[in-house]
Amino acid sequence: VACCVTIVIRSSLLLTIMQASKSALIVGGGVFGVSTALELKSRGYSVRLLDPGPIPHPHAASTDISKVIRPDYGKDALYTRLMEECMPVWRRWNEEWRRTHKRELFHESGVLVLRKGEFLGDEQGFEVDTYHTLRRRGHQVTSHVVHQSSASVCLCVYRS
């Protein structure tokens, strides 16, 4: 029996390492663990998911009703890219769920970011970094000053 420990740096690394055995052991049944298990199972892997309690676990960070699939990660283009890669999969799962259960897993509504001051200046900050990262990656992002002394609104719309 071969065994290896894998730290996932990118999605392709995990799949490359597991090609020989076509089996996976996933520790943690939160949203990342369960979604990984579902995707690997759909690709023909034998999957075992371990969690210390029921799934969904009542104390897991992913066990409430307000979750967001979002593209806004400041300067971290890696996480933005990962969201871009996973969004078509989430949409596929949503469509399959809609056909099977007559309701959606999630509803897409866009992202609205508010901040004091404009998004286009030389200022630093998560919101400004997000604005520039999304624009560099080709996303439709608009910025509007609502009132000079109040907040700017950045409407980030992600569609693949």
PDB file of C-alpha atoms in Angstrom:
ATOM      1  CA  VAL A   1       0.000   0.000   0.000  1.00  0.00           C
ATOM      2  CA  ALA A   2       1.506   3.308  -1.075  1.00  0.00           C
ATOM      3  CA  CYS A   3       0.941   6.358   1.065  1.00  0.00           C
ATOM      4  CA  CYS A   4       1.777  10.002   0.621  1.00  0.00           C
ATOM      5  CA  VAL A   5       1.088  13.289   2.353  1.00  0.00           C
ATOM      6  CA  THR A   6       0.024  16.105   0.078  1.00  0.00           C
ATOM      7  CA  ILE A   7      -0.147  19.819   0.686  1.00  0.00           C
ATOM      8  CA  VAL A   8      -2.379  21.243  -2.020  1.00  0.00           C
ATOM      9  CA  ILE A   9      -0.801  24.308  -3.584  1.00  0.00           C
ATOM     10  CA  ARG A  10      -2.987  24.251  -6.685  1.00  0.00           C
ATOM     11  CA  SER A  11      -5.843  22.057  -7.743  1.00  0.00           C
ATOM     12  CA  SER A  12      -3.793  20.234 -10.411  1.00  0.00           C
ATOM     13  CA  LEU A  13      -1.167  19.109  -7.856  1.00  0.00           C
ATOM     14  CA  LEU A  14      -3.621  16.978  -5.862  1.00  0.00           C
ATOM     15  CA  LEU A  15      -5.006  15.291  -8.969  1.00  0.00           C
ATOM     16  CA  THR A  16      -1.538  14.592 -10.401  1.00  0.00           C
ATOM     17  CA  ILE A  17      -0.346  12.887  -7.231  1.00  0.00           C
ATOM     18  CA  MET A  18      -3.476  10.740  -6.915  1.00  0.00           C
ATOM     19  CA  GLN A  19      -3.667   9.544 -10.531  1.00  0.00           C
ATOM     20  CA  ALA A  20      -1.962   6.209  -9.796  1.00  0.00           C
ATOM     21  CA  SER A  21      -4.320   5.015  -7.037  1.00  0.00           C
ATOM     22  CA  LYS A  22      -7.587   6.742  -8.038  1.00  0.00           C
ATOM     23  CA  SER A  23      -8.478   6.930  -4.346  1.00  0.00           C
ATOM     24  CA  ALA A  24      -8.623   9.816  -1.901  1.00  0.00           C
ATOM     25  CA  LEU A  25      -8.859  10.279   1.829  1.00  0.00           C
ATOM     26  CA  ILE A  26     -10.211  13.708   2.748  1.00  0.00           C
ATOM     27  CA  VAL A  27      -9.950  14.870   6.339  1.00  0.00           C
ATOM     28  CA  GLY A  28     -12.578  17.458   7.205  1.00  0.00           C
ATOM     29  CA  GLY A  29     -16.193  17.558   6.070  1.00  0.00           C
ATOM     30  CA  GLY A  30     -16.582  21.311   5.791  1.00  0.00           C
ATOM     31  CA  VAL A  31     -17.430  23.046   2.539  1.00  0.00           C
ATOM     32  CA  PHE A  32     -13.947  22.498   1.070  1.00  0.00           C
ATOM     33  CA  GLY A  33     -13.777  18.830   2.075  1.00  0.00           C
ATOM     34  CA  VAL A  34     -17.281  17.960   0.890  1.00  0.00           C
ATOM     35  CA  SER A  35     -16.959  19.862  -2.401  1.00  0.00           C
ATOM     36  CA  THR A  36     -13.585  18.198  -3.061  1.00  0.00           C
ATOM     37  CA  ALA A  37     -15.081  14.776  -2.276  1.00  0.00           C
ATOM     38  CA  LEU A  38     -18.028  15.365  -4.630  1.00  0.00           C
ATOM     39  CA  GLU A  39     -15.814  16.498  -7.489  1.00  0.00           C
ATOM     40  CA  LEU A  40     -13.333  13.627  -7.104  1.00  0.00           C
ATOM     41  CA  LYS A  41     -16.195  11.115  -6.908  1.00  0.00           C
ATOM     42  CA  SER A  42     -17.625  12.543 -10.140  1.00  0.00           C
ATOM     43  CA  ARG A  43     -14.194  11.964 -11.740  1.00  0.00           C
ATOM     44  CA  GLY A  44     -14.213   8.281 -10.809  1.00  0.00           C
ATOM     45  CA  TYR A  45     -12.183   8.336  -7.602  1.00  0.00           C
ATOM     46  CA  SER A  46     -12.915   6.154  -4.611  1.00  0.00           C
ATOM     47  CA  VAL A  47     -13.375   8.746  -1.863  1.00  0.00           C
ATOM     48  CA  ARG A  48     -13.406   8.465   1.922  1.00  0.00           C
ATOM     49  CA  LEU A  49     -14.377  11.598   3.886  1.00  0.00           C
ATOM     50  CA  LEU A  50     -13.491  11.768   7.589  1.00  0.00           C
ATOM     51  CA  ASP A  51     -14.990  14.228  10.046  1.00  0.00           C
ATOM     52  CA  PRO A  52     -15.336  14.061  13.862  1.00  0.00           C
ATOM     53  CA  GLY A  53     -19.083  14.533  13.780  1.00  0.00           C
ATOM     54  CA  PRO A  54     -22.162  14.639  11.588  1.00  0.00           C
ATOM     55  CA  ILE A  55     -22.028  16.349   8.208  1.00  0.00           C
ATOM     56  CA  PRO A  56     -22.786  19.161   8.230  1.00  0.00           C
ATOM     57  CA  HIS A  57     -21.016  19.483  11.583  1.00  0.00           C
ATOM     58  CA  PRO A  58     -22.854  21.944  13.859  1.00  0.00           C
ATOM     59  CA  HIS A  59     -19.562  23.614  14.885  1.00  0.00           C
ATOM     60  CA  ALA A  60     -17.995  23.877  11.427  1.00  0.00           C
ATOM     61  CA  ALA A  61     -17.268  27.318  10.035  1.00  0.00           C
ATOM     62  CA  SER A  62     -19.223  26.384   6.920  1.00  0.00           C
ATOM     63  CA  THR A  63     -22.444  25.433   8.727  1.00  0.00           C
ATOM     64  CA  ASP A  64     -24.619  28.485   8.486  1.00  0.00           C
ATOM     65  CA  ILE A  65     -26.845  29.878   5.782  1.00  0.00           C
ATOM     66  CA  SER A  66     -24.787  32.910   4.774  1.00  0.00           C
ATOM     67  CA  LYS A  67     -21.914  31.758   2.584  1.00  0.00           C
ATOM     68  CA  VAL A  68     -20.376  33.662  -0.280  1.00  0.00           C
ATOM     69  CA  ILE A  69     -18.620  32.536  -3.436  1.00  0.00           C
ATOM     70  CA  ARG A  70     -16.645  35.660  -4.173  1.00  0.00           C
ATOM     71  CA  PRO A  71     -13.874  37.009  -6.378  1.00  0.00           C
ATOM     72  CA  ASP A  72     -12.648  39.719  -3.985  1.00  0.00           C
ATOM     73  CA  TYR A  73      -9.354  38.756  -2.327  1.00  0.00           C
ATOM     74  CA  GLY A  74      -7.379  42.002  -2.383  1.00  0.00           C
ATOM     75  CA  LYS A  75      -3.964  41.542  -4.013  1.00  0.00           C
ATOM     76  CA  ASP A  76      -4.185  37.737  -3.810  1.00  0.00           C
ATOM     77  CA  ALA A  77      -4.623  36.867  -7.478  1.00  0.00           C
ATOM     78  CA  LEU A  78      -4.161  33.150  -6.685  1.00  0.00           C
ATOM     79  CA  TYR A  79      -7.426  33.012  -4.713  1.00  0.00           C
ATOM     80  CA  THR A  80      -9.166  35.063  -7.379  1.00  0.00           C
ATOM     81  CA  ARG A  81      -7.937  32.574 -10.015  1.00  0.00           C
ATOM     82  CA  LEU A  82      -9.106  29.632  -7.896  1.00  0.00           C
ATOM     83  CA  MET A  83     -12.569  31.217  -7.674  1.00  0.00           C
ATOM     84  CA  GLU A  84     -12.563  31.689 -11.443  1.00  0.00           C
ATOM     85  CA  GLU A  85     -11.742  27.982 -11.867  1.00  0.00           C
ATOM     86  CA  CYS A  86     -14.313  26.737  -9.351  1.00  0.00           C
ATOM     87  CA  MET A  87     -17.228  28.986 -10.348  1.00  0.00           C
ATOM     88  CA  PRO A  88     -18.175  26.926 -13.429  1.00  0.00           C
ATOM     89  CA  VAL A  89     -18.190  23.804 -11.211  1.00  0.00           C
ATOM     90  CA  TRP A  90     -20.437  25.492  -8.616  1.00  0.00           C
ATOM     91  CA  ARG A  91     -22.755  26.573 -11.434  1.00  0.00           C
ATOM     92  CA  ARG A  92     -22.855  22.998 -12.775  1.00  0.00           C
ATOM     93  CA  TRP A  93     -23.668  21.641  -9.308  1.00  0.00           C
ATOM     94  CA  ASN A  94     -26.330  24.337  -8.908  1.00  0.00           C
ATOM     95  CA  GLU A  95     -27.960  23.324 -12.193  1.00  0.00           C
ATOM     96  CA  GLU A  96     -27.853  19.624 -11.299  1.00  0.00           C
ATOM     97  CA  TRP A  97     -29.376  20.375  -7.879  1.00  0.00           C
ATOM     98  CA  ARG A  98     -32.073  22.532  -9.490  1.00  0.00           C
ATOM     99  CA  ARG A  99     -33.032  19.702 -11.861  1.00  0.00           C
ATOM    100  CA  THR A 100     -33.030  17.066  -9.112  1.00  0.00           C
ATOM    101  CA  HIS A 101     -34.456  18.995  -6.144  1.00  0.00           C
ATOM    102  CA  LYS A 102     -36.376  21.815  -7.850  1.00  0.00           C
ATOM    103  CA  ARG A 103     -34.413  24.513  -6.000  1.00  0.00           C
ATOM    104  CA  GLU A 104     -30.964  26.099  -6.075  1.00  0.00           C
ATOM    105  CA  LEU A 105     -27.950  25.483  -3.865  1.00  0.00           C
ATOM    106  CA  PHE A 106     -27.065  29.170  -4.150  1.00  0.00           C
ATOM    107  CA  HIS A 107     -28.207  32.364  -5.809  1.00  0.00           C
ATOM    108  CA  GLU A 108     -25.803  34.625  -7.708  1.00  0.00           C
ATOM    109  CA  SER A 109     -26.218  38.285  -6.931  1.00  0.00           C
ATOM    110  CA  GLY A 110     -22.835  39.943  -7.608  1.00  0.00           C
ATOM    111  CA  VAL A 111     -20.553  41.675  -5.128  1.00  0.00           C
ATOM    112  CA  LEU A 112     -20.936  45.164  -3.730  1.00  0.00           C
ATOM    113  CA  VAL A 113     -17.986  46.786  -1.940  1.00  0.00           C
ATOM    114  CA  LEU A 114     -18.284  50.079  -0.060  1.00  0.00           C
ATOM    115  CA  ARG A 115     -15.406  52.240   1.134  1.00  0.00           C
ATOM    116  CA  LYS A 116     -14.738  55.808   2.117  1.00  0.00           C
ATOM    117  CA  GLY A 117     -12.832  57.528  -0.679  1.00  0.00           C
ATOM    118  CA  GLU A 118     -12.320  56.592  -4.323  1.00  0.00           C
ATOM    119  CA  PHE A 119     -11.069  53.278  -5.679  1.00  0.00           C
ATOM    120  CA  LEU A 120      -8.884  54.695  -8.416  1.00  0.00           C
ATOM    121  CA  GLY A 121      -6.242  56.616  -6.478  1.00  0.00           C
ATOM    122  CA  ASP A 122      -2.873  55.523  -5.136  1.00  0.00           C
ATOM    123  CA  GLU A 123      -4.444  54.550  -1.826  1.00  0.00           C
ATOM    124  CA  GLN A 124      -3.774  51.135  -0.352  1.00  0.00           C
ATOM    125  CA  GLY A 125      -6.301  48.788   1.185  1.00  0.00           C
ATOM    126  CA  PHE A 126      -8.201  45.596   0.584  1.00  0.00           C
ATOM    127  CA  GLU A 127     -10.977  47.223  -1.426  1.00  0.00           C
ATOM    128  CA  VAL A 128      -8.614  49.147  -3.723  1.00  0.00           C
ATOM    129  CA  ASP A 129      -6.393  46.082  -4.176  1.00  0.00           C
ATOM    130  CA  THR A 130      -9.470  43.983  -5.015  1.00  0.00           C
ATOM    131  CA  TYR A 131     -10.635  46.559  -7.554  1.00  0.00           C
ATOM    132  CA  HIS A 132      -7.291  46.559  -9.367  1.00  0.00           C
ATOM    133  CA  THR A 133      -6.828  42.761  -9.206  1.00  0.00           C
ATOM    134  CA  LEU A 134     -10.269  42.148 -10.712  1.00  0.00           C
ATOM    135  CA  ARG A 135      -9.724  44.719 -13.473  1.00  0.00           C
ATOM    136  CA  ARG A 136      -6.296  43.257 -14.326  1.00  0.00           C
ATOM    137  CA  ARG A 137      -7.917  39.815 -14.602  1.00  0.00           C
ATOM    138  CA  GLY A 138     -10.533  41.123 -17.038  1.00  0.00           C
ATOM    139  CA  HIS A 139     -13.575  41.316 -14.772  1.00  0.00           C
ATOM    140  CA  GLN A 140     -16.302  43.875 -15.320  1.00  0.00           C
ATOM    141  CA  VAL A 141     -15.808  46.222 -12.372  1.00  0.00           C
ATOM    142  CA  THR A 142     -17.310  49.671 -12.018  1.00  0.00           C
ATOM    143  CA  SER A 143     -16.731  52.343  -9.401  1.00  0.00           C
ATOM    144  CA  HIS A 144     -19.094  55.182  -8.522  1.00  0.00           C
ATOM    145  CA  VAL A 145     -18.661  57.995  -6.028  1.00  0.00           C
ATOM    146  CA  VAL A 146     -21.972  58.200  -4.212  1.00  0.00           C
ATOM    147  CA  HIS A 147     -21.198  61.442  -2.375  1.00  0.00           C
ATOM    148  CA  GLN A 148     -17.862  63.237  -2.021  1.00  0.00           C
ATOM    149  CA  SER A 149     -17.944  63.179   1.788  1.00  0.00           C
ATOM    150  CA  SER A 150     -19.344  59.665   2.176  1.00  0.00           C
ATOM    151  CA  ALA A 151     -18.560  56.392   0.452  1.00  0.00           C
ATOM    152  CA  SER A 152     -17.568  55.104  -2.958  1.00  0.00           C
ATOM    153  CA  VAL A 153     -19.371  52.108  -4.325  1.00  0.00           C
ATOM    154  CA  CYS A 154     -17.521  49.434  -6.256  1.00  0.00           C
ATOM    155  CA  LEU A 155     -19.832  47.060  -8.069  1.00  0.00           C
ATOM    156  CA  CYS A 156     -17.929  43.917  -8.968  1.00  0.00           C
ATOM    157  CA  VAL A 157     -19.807  41.706 -11.367  1.00  0.00           C
ATOM    158  CA  TYR A 158     -18.351  38.276 -12.108  1.00  0.00           C
ATOM    159  CA  ARG A 159     -19.622  36.296 -15.065  1.00  0.00           C
ATOM    160  CA  SER A 160     -17.582  33.657 -16.849  1.00  0.00           C
TER     161      SER A 160
END
